[in-house]
Coordinates of C-alpha atoms in Angstrom, one line a residue:
X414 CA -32.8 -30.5 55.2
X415 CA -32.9 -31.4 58.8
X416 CA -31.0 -34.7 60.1
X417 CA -31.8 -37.9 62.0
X418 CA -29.4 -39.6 64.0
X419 CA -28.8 -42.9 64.4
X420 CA -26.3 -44.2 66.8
X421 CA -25.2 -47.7 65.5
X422 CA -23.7 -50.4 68.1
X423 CA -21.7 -52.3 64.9
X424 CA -20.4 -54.4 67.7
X425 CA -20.1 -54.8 71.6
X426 CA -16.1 -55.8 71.4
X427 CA -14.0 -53.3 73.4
X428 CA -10.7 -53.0 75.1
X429 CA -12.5 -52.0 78.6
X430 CA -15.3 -52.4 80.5
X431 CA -16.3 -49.5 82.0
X432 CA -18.0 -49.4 85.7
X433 CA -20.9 -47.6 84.3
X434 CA -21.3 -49.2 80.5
X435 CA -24.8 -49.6 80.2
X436 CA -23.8 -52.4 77.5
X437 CA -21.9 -54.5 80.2
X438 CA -24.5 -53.6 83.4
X439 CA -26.6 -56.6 83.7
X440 CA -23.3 -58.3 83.4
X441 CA -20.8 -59.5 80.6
X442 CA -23.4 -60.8 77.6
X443 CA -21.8 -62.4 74.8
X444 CA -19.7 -60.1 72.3
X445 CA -22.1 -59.3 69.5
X446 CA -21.0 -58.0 66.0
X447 CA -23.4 -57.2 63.2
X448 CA -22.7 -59.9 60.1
X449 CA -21.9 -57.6 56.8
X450 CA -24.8 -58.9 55.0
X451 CA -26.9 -57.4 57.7
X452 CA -25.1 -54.4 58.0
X453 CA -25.7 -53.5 54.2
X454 CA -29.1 -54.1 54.7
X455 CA -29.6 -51.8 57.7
X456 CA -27.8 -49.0 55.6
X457 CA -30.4 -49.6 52.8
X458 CA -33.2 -49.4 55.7
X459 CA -32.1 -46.2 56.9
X460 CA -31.9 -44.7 53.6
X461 CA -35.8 -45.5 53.3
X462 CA -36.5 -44.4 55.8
X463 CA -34.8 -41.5 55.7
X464 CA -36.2 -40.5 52.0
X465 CA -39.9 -40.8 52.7
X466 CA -39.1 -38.4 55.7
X467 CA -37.0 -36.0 53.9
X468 CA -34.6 -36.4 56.2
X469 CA -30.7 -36.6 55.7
X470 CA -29.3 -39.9 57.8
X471 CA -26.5 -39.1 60.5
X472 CA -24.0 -41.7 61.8
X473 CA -22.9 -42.3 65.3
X474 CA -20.8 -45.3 64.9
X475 CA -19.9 -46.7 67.9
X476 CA -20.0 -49.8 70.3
X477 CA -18.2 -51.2 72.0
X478 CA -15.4 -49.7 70.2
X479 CA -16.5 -49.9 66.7
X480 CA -12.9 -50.2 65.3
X481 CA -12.7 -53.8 66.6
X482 CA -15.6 -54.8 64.3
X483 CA -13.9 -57.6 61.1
X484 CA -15.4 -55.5 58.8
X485 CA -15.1 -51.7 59.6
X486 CA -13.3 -50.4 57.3
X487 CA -15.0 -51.9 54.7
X488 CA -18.4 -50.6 56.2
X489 CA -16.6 -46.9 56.2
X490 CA -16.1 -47.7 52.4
X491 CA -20.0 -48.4 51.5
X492 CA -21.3 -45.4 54.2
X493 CA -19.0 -42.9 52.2
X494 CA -19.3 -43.8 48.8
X495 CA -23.4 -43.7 49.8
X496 CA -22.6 -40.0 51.0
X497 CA -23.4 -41.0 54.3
X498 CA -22.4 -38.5 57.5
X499 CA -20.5 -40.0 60.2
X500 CA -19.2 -39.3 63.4
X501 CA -17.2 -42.1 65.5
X502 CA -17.6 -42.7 69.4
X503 CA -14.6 -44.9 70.2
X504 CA -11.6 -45.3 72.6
X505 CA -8.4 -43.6 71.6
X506 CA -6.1 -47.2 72.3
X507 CA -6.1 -48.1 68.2
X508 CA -5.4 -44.5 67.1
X509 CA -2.6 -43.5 65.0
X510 CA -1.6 -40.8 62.5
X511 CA -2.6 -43.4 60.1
X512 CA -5.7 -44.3 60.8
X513 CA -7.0 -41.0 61.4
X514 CA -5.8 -40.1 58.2
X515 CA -7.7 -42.7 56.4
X516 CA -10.7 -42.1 58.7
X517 CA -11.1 -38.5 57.9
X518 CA -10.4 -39.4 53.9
X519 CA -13.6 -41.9 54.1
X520 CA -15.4 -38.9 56.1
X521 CA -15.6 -39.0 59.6
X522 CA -16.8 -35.6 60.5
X523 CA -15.7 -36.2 64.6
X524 CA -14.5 -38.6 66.4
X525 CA -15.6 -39.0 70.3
X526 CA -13.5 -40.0 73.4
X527 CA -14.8 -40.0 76.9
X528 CA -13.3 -38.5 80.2
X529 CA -14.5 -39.5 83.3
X530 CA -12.8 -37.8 85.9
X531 CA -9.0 -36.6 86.6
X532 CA -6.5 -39.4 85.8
X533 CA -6.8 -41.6 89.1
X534 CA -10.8 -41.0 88.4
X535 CA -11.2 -42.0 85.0
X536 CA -9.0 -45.0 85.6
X537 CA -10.9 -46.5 88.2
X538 CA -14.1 -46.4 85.9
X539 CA -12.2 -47.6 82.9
X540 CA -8.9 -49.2 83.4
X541 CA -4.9 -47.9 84.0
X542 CA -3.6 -45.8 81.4
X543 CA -6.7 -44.8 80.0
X544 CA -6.8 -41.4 80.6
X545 CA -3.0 -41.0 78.9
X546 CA -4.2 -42.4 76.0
X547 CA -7.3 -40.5 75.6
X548 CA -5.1 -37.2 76.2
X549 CA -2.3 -38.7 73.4
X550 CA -5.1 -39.6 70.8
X551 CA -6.8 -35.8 70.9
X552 CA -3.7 -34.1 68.8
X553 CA -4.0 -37.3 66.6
X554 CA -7.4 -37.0 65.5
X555 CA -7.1 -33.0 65.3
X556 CA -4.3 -33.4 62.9
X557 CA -5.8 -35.7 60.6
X558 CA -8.7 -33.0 60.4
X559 CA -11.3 -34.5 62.2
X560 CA -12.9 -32.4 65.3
X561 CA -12.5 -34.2 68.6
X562 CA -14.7 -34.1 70.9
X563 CA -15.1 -35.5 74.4
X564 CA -18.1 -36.6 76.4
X565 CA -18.1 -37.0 79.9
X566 CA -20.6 -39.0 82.2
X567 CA -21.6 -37.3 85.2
X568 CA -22.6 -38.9 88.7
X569 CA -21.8 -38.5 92.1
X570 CA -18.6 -39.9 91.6
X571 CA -17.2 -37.4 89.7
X572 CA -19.1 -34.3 89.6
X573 CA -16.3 -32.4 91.6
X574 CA -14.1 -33.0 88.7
X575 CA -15.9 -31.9 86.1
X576 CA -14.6 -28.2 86.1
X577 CA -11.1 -29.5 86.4
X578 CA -12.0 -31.2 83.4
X579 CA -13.2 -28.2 81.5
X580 CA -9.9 -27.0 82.0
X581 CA -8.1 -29.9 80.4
X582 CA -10.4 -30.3 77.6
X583 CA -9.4 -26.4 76.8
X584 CA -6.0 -26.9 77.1
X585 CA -5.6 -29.5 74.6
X586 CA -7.5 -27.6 72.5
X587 CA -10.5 -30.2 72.5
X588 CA -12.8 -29.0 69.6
X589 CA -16.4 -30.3 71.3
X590 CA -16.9 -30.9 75.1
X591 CA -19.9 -32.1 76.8
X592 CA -21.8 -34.1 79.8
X593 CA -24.4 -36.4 80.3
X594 CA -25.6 -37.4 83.7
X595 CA -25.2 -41.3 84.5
X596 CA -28.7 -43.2 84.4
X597 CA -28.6 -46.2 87.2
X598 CA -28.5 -49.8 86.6
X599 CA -30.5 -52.8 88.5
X600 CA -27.2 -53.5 89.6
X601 CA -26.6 -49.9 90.8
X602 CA -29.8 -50.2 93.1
X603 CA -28.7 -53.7 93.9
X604 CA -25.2 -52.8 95.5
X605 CA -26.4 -49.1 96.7
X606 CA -24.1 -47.6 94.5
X607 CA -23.9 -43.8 95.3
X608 CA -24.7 -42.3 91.8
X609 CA -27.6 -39.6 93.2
X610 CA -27.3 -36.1 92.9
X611 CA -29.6 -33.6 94.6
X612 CA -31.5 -31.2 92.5
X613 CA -30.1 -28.2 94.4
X614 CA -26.3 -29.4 94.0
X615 CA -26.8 -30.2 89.9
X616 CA -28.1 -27.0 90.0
X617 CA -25.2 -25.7 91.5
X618 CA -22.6 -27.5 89.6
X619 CA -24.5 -26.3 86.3
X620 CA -23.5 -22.4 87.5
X621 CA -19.7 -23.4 88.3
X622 CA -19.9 -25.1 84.5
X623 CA -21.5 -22.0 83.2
X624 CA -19.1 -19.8 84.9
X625 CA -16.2 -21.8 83.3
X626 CA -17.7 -21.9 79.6
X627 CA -18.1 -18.2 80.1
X628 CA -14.7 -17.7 81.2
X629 CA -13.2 -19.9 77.9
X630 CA -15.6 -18.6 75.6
X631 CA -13.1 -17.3 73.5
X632 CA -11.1 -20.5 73.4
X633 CA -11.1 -23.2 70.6
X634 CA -13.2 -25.6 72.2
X635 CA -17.2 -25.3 71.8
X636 CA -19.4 -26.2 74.6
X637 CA -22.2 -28.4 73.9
X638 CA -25.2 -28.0 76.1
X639 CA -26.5 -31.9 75.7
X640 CA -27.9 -32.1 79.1
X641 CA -31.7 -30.4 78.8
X642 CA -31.5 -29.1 82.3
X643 CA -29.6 -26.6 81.0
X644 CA -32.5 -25.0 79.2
X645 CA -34.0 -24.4 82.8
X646 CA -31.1 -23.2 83.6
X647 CA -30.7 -20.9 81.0
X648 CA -34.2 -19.7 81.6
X649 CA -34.3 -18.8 84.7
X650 CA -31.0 -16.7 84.2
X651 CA -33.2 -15.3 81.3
X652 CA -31.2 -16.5 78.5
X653 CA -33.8 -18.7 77.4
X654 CA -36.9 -17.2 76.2
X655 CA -39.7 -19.0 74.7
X656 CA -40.5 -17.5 71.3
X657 CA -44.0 -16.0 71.1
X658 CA -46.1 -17.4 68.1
X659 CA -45.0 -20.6 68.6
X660 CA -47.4 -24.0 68.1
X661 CA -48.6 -25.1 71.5
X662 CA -48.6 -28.9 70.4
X663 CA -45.2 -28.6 68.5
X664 CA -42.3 -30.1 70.6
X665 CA -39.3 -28.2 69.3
X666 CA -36.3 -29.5 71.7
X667 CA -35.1 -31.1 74.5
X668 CA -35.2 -35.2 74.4
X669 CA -34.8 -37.1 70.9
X670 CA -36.4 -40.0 72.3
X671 CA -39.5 -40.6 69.8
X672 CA -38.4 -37.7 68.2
X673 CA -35.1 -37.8 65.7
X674 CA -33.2 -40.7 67.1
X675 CA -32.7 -44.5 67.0
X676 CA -30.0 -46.6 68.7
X677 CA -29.4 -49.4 66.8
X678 CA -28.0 -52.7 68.7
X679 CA -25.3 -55.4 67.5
X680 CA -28.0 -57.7 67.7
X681 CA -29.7 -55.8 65.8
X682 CA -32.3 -54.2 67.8
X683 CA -33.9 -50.6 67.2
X684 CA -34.1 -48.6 70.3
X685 CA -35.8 -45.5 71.0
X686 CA -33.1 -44.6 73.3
X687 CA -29.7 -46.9 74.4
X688 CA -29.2 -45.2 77.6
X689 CA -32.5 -47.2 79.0
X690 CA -34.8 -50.6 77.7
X691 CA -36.6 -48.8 75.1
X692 CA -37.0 -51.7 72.4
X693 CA -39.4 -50.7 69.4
X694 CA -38.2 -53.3 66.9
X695 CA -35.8 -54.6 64.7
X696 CA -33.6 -54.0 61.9
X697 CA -35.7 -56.1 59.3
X698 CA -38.1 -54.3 59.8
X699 CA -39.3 -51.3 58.3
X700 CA -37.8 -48.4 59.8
X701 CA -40.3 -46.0 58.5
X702 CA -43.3 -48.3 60.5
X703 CA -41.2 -49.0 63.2
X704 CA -41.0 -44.8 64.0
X705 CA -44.7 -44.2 62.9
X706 CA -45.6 -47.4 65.2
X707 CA -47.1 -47.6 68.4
X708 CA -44.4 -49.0 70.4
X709 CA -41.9 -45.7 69.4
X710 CA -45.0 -43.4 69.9
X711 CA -45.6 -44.8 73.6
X712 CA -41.9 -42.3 74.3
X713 CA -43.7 -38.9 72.4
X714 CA -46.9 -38.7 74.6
X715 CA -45.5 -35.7 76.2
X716 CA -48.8 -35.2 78.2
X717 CA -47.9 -38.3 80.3
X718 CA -44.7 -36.6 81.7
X719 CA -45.8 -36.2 85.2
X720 CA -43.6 -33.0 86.0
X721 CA -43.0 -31.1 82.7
X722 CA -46.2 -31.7 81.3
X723 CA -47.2 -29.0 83.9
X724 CA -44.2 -26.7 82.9
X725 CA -43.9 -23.6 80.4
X726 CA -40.9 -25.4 79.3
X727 CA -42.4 -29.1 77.9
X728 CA -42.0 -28.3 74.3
X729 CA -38.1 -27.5 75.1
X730 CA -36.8 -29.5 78.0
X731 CA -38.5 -32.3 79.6
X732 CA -35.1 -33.3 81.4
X733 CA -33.6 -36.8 80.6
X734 CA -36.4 -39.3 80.7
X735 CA -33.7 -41.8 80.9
X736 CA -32.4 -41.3 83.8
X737 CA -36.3 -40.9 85.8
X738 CA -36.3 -44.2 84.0
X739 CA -32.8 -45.3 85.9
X740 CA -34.9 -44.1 89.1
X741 CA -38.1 -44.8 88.7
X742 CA -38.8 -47.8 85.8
X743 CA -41.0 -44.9 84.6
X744 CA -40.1 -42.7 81.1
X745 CA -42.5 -39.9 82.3
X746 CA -41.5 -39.6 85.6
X747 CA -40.2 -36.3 87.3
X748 CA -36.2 -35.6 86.7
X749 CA -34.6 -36.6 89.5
X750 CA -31.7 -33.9 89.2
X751 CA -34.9 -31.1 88.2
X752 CA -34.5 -28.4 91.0
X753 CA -37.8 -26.5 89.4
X754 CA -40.3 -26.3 92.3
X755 CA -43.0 -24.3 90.7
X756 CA -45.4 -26.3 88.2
X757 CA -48.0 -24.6 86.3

């Protein structure tokens, strides 16, 4: 039985505030945390909605840095006696032999940490002595038996760090490692922030990152491919192929959004996905109608998509909408980072 994800903002409390948070970009909004009697109910919600889709609910429990919430581990109680997966995205400052080991008895598959950059990097983006105490927590959560994994966001910023990164990540033995690209911010275009990358340069860094996975392919740590772009990349190397026999009106990969995925806010909000304003509804109501509704169907009208809808690739890429959206205010514009030239 196949999963859907649901990435759960239990609360916006957190020890940093990160230059490129989306949470924090419009400035510093009140600290939000779910009330347990709502919580319980969203857990029953998902479990609805889950059954009639014969789906089996996953857990991204995150936030802010869901640790802070008054009432988490009493909400890692209810979500593993239910039977619930979990993973944790957190920051690594409340880690301790301790808690990971009474994390990983209540069932937390993974727990994930960001890197930014080298030290002086990821610093600057999240605040001094971060990046020690990110390094410091990996051992901590891989003794306790939980996989670590570590997510980095990509701009211009910090691209030419990302391969030094690799190598960390491998050298600590990192279990998961993967990138996202950033997606802008009305304050970003306000202040002229330089977040862009060219097409031709992503594509470029995506070969040294290639090179590098290649090279450590026989280490411990698994490389994740979360960016889509990589599927182009990957196909024009011709280690991609699109299956023959397959459904022309099936989408079988690339973005979640509208797909297998909710975000769901402190607040309380259901999102198609957090990384942009994609508001579909809330958490009293029905999930189930909220995903067959209009609003969530407005991000699966993959003939809209003004780029891939011409490409051999639409039912397996279509880039990150969310950060044309960062660009453009448009879900179904062109990538901005695409490099593919040639449209069908």
């Amino acid at each position: 039985m196949e999963y859907f994800a649901f990435q759960w903002h239990i609360t916006d409390e957190c020890d940093q505030r990160c230059k490129h948070c989306y949470i924090f970009s419009e400035g510093h909004p009140k600290m939000t945390e779910m009330p347990w009697e709502r919580m319980l109910s969203v857990l029953d919600n998902i479990e609805s909605m889950c059954k009639k889709m014969n789906r089996l609910p996953y857990l991204y429990i995150t936030g802010g840095d869901p640790i802070l919430h008054s009432r988490f581990w009493d909400f890692l109680e209810v979500v593993h006696q239910k039977g619930i997966a979990f993973a944790i995205m957190g920051n690594p400052f409340h880690l301790t032999d301790e808690v990971c080991r009474r994390l990983e008895n209540l069932g937390c598959r993974k727990y994930q940490l960001s890197i930014d950059g080298m030290k002086a990097t990821h610093d600057y983006f999240r605040k001094p002595g971060s990046f020690d105490a990110t390094i410091a927590a990996i051992p901590i959560i891989r003794n306790a038996g939980m996989h670590c994994a570590i997510m980095t966001t990509v701009s211009a910023t910090n691209i030419g760090e990302i391969p030094e990164i690799i190598d960390l990540v491998v050298e600590n033995n990192v279990d998961i490692y993967a990138f996202a690209r950033y997606c802008p911010t009305a304050q970003d275009k306000a202040t002229k922030k330089n977040w862009h990358i060219e097409p031709s340069d992503y594509q470029r860094f995506l070969e040294k990152c290639w090179d590098k996975f290649t090279a450590y392919k026989d280490s411990e740590t698994t490389f994740n491919l979360k960016d889509h772009l990589w599927t182009l990349f990957l196909y024009e190397k011709g280690l991609f192929k699109i299956p023959d026999g397959l459904d022309s009106n099936t989408i079988y990969d690339g973005c979640n959004c509208g797909n297998c995925h909710f975000t769901i806010t402190a607040e309380g909000r259901l999102m198609a996905c957090r990384r942009f304003e994609s508001y579909v509804g809330t958490v009293d109501e029905d999930m189930y109608s909220v995903f067959n509704g209009a609003p969530t169907d407005s991000y699966r009208q993959h003939e809209k998509f003004i780029k891939c809808s011409k490409c051999e690739l639409l039912r397996f890429c279509r880039g990150c909408p969310a950060v044309a959206f960062g660009y453009t205010g448009d879900f179904y514009a062109a990538d901005p980072q695409c490099w593919k030239e040639r449209w069908l």
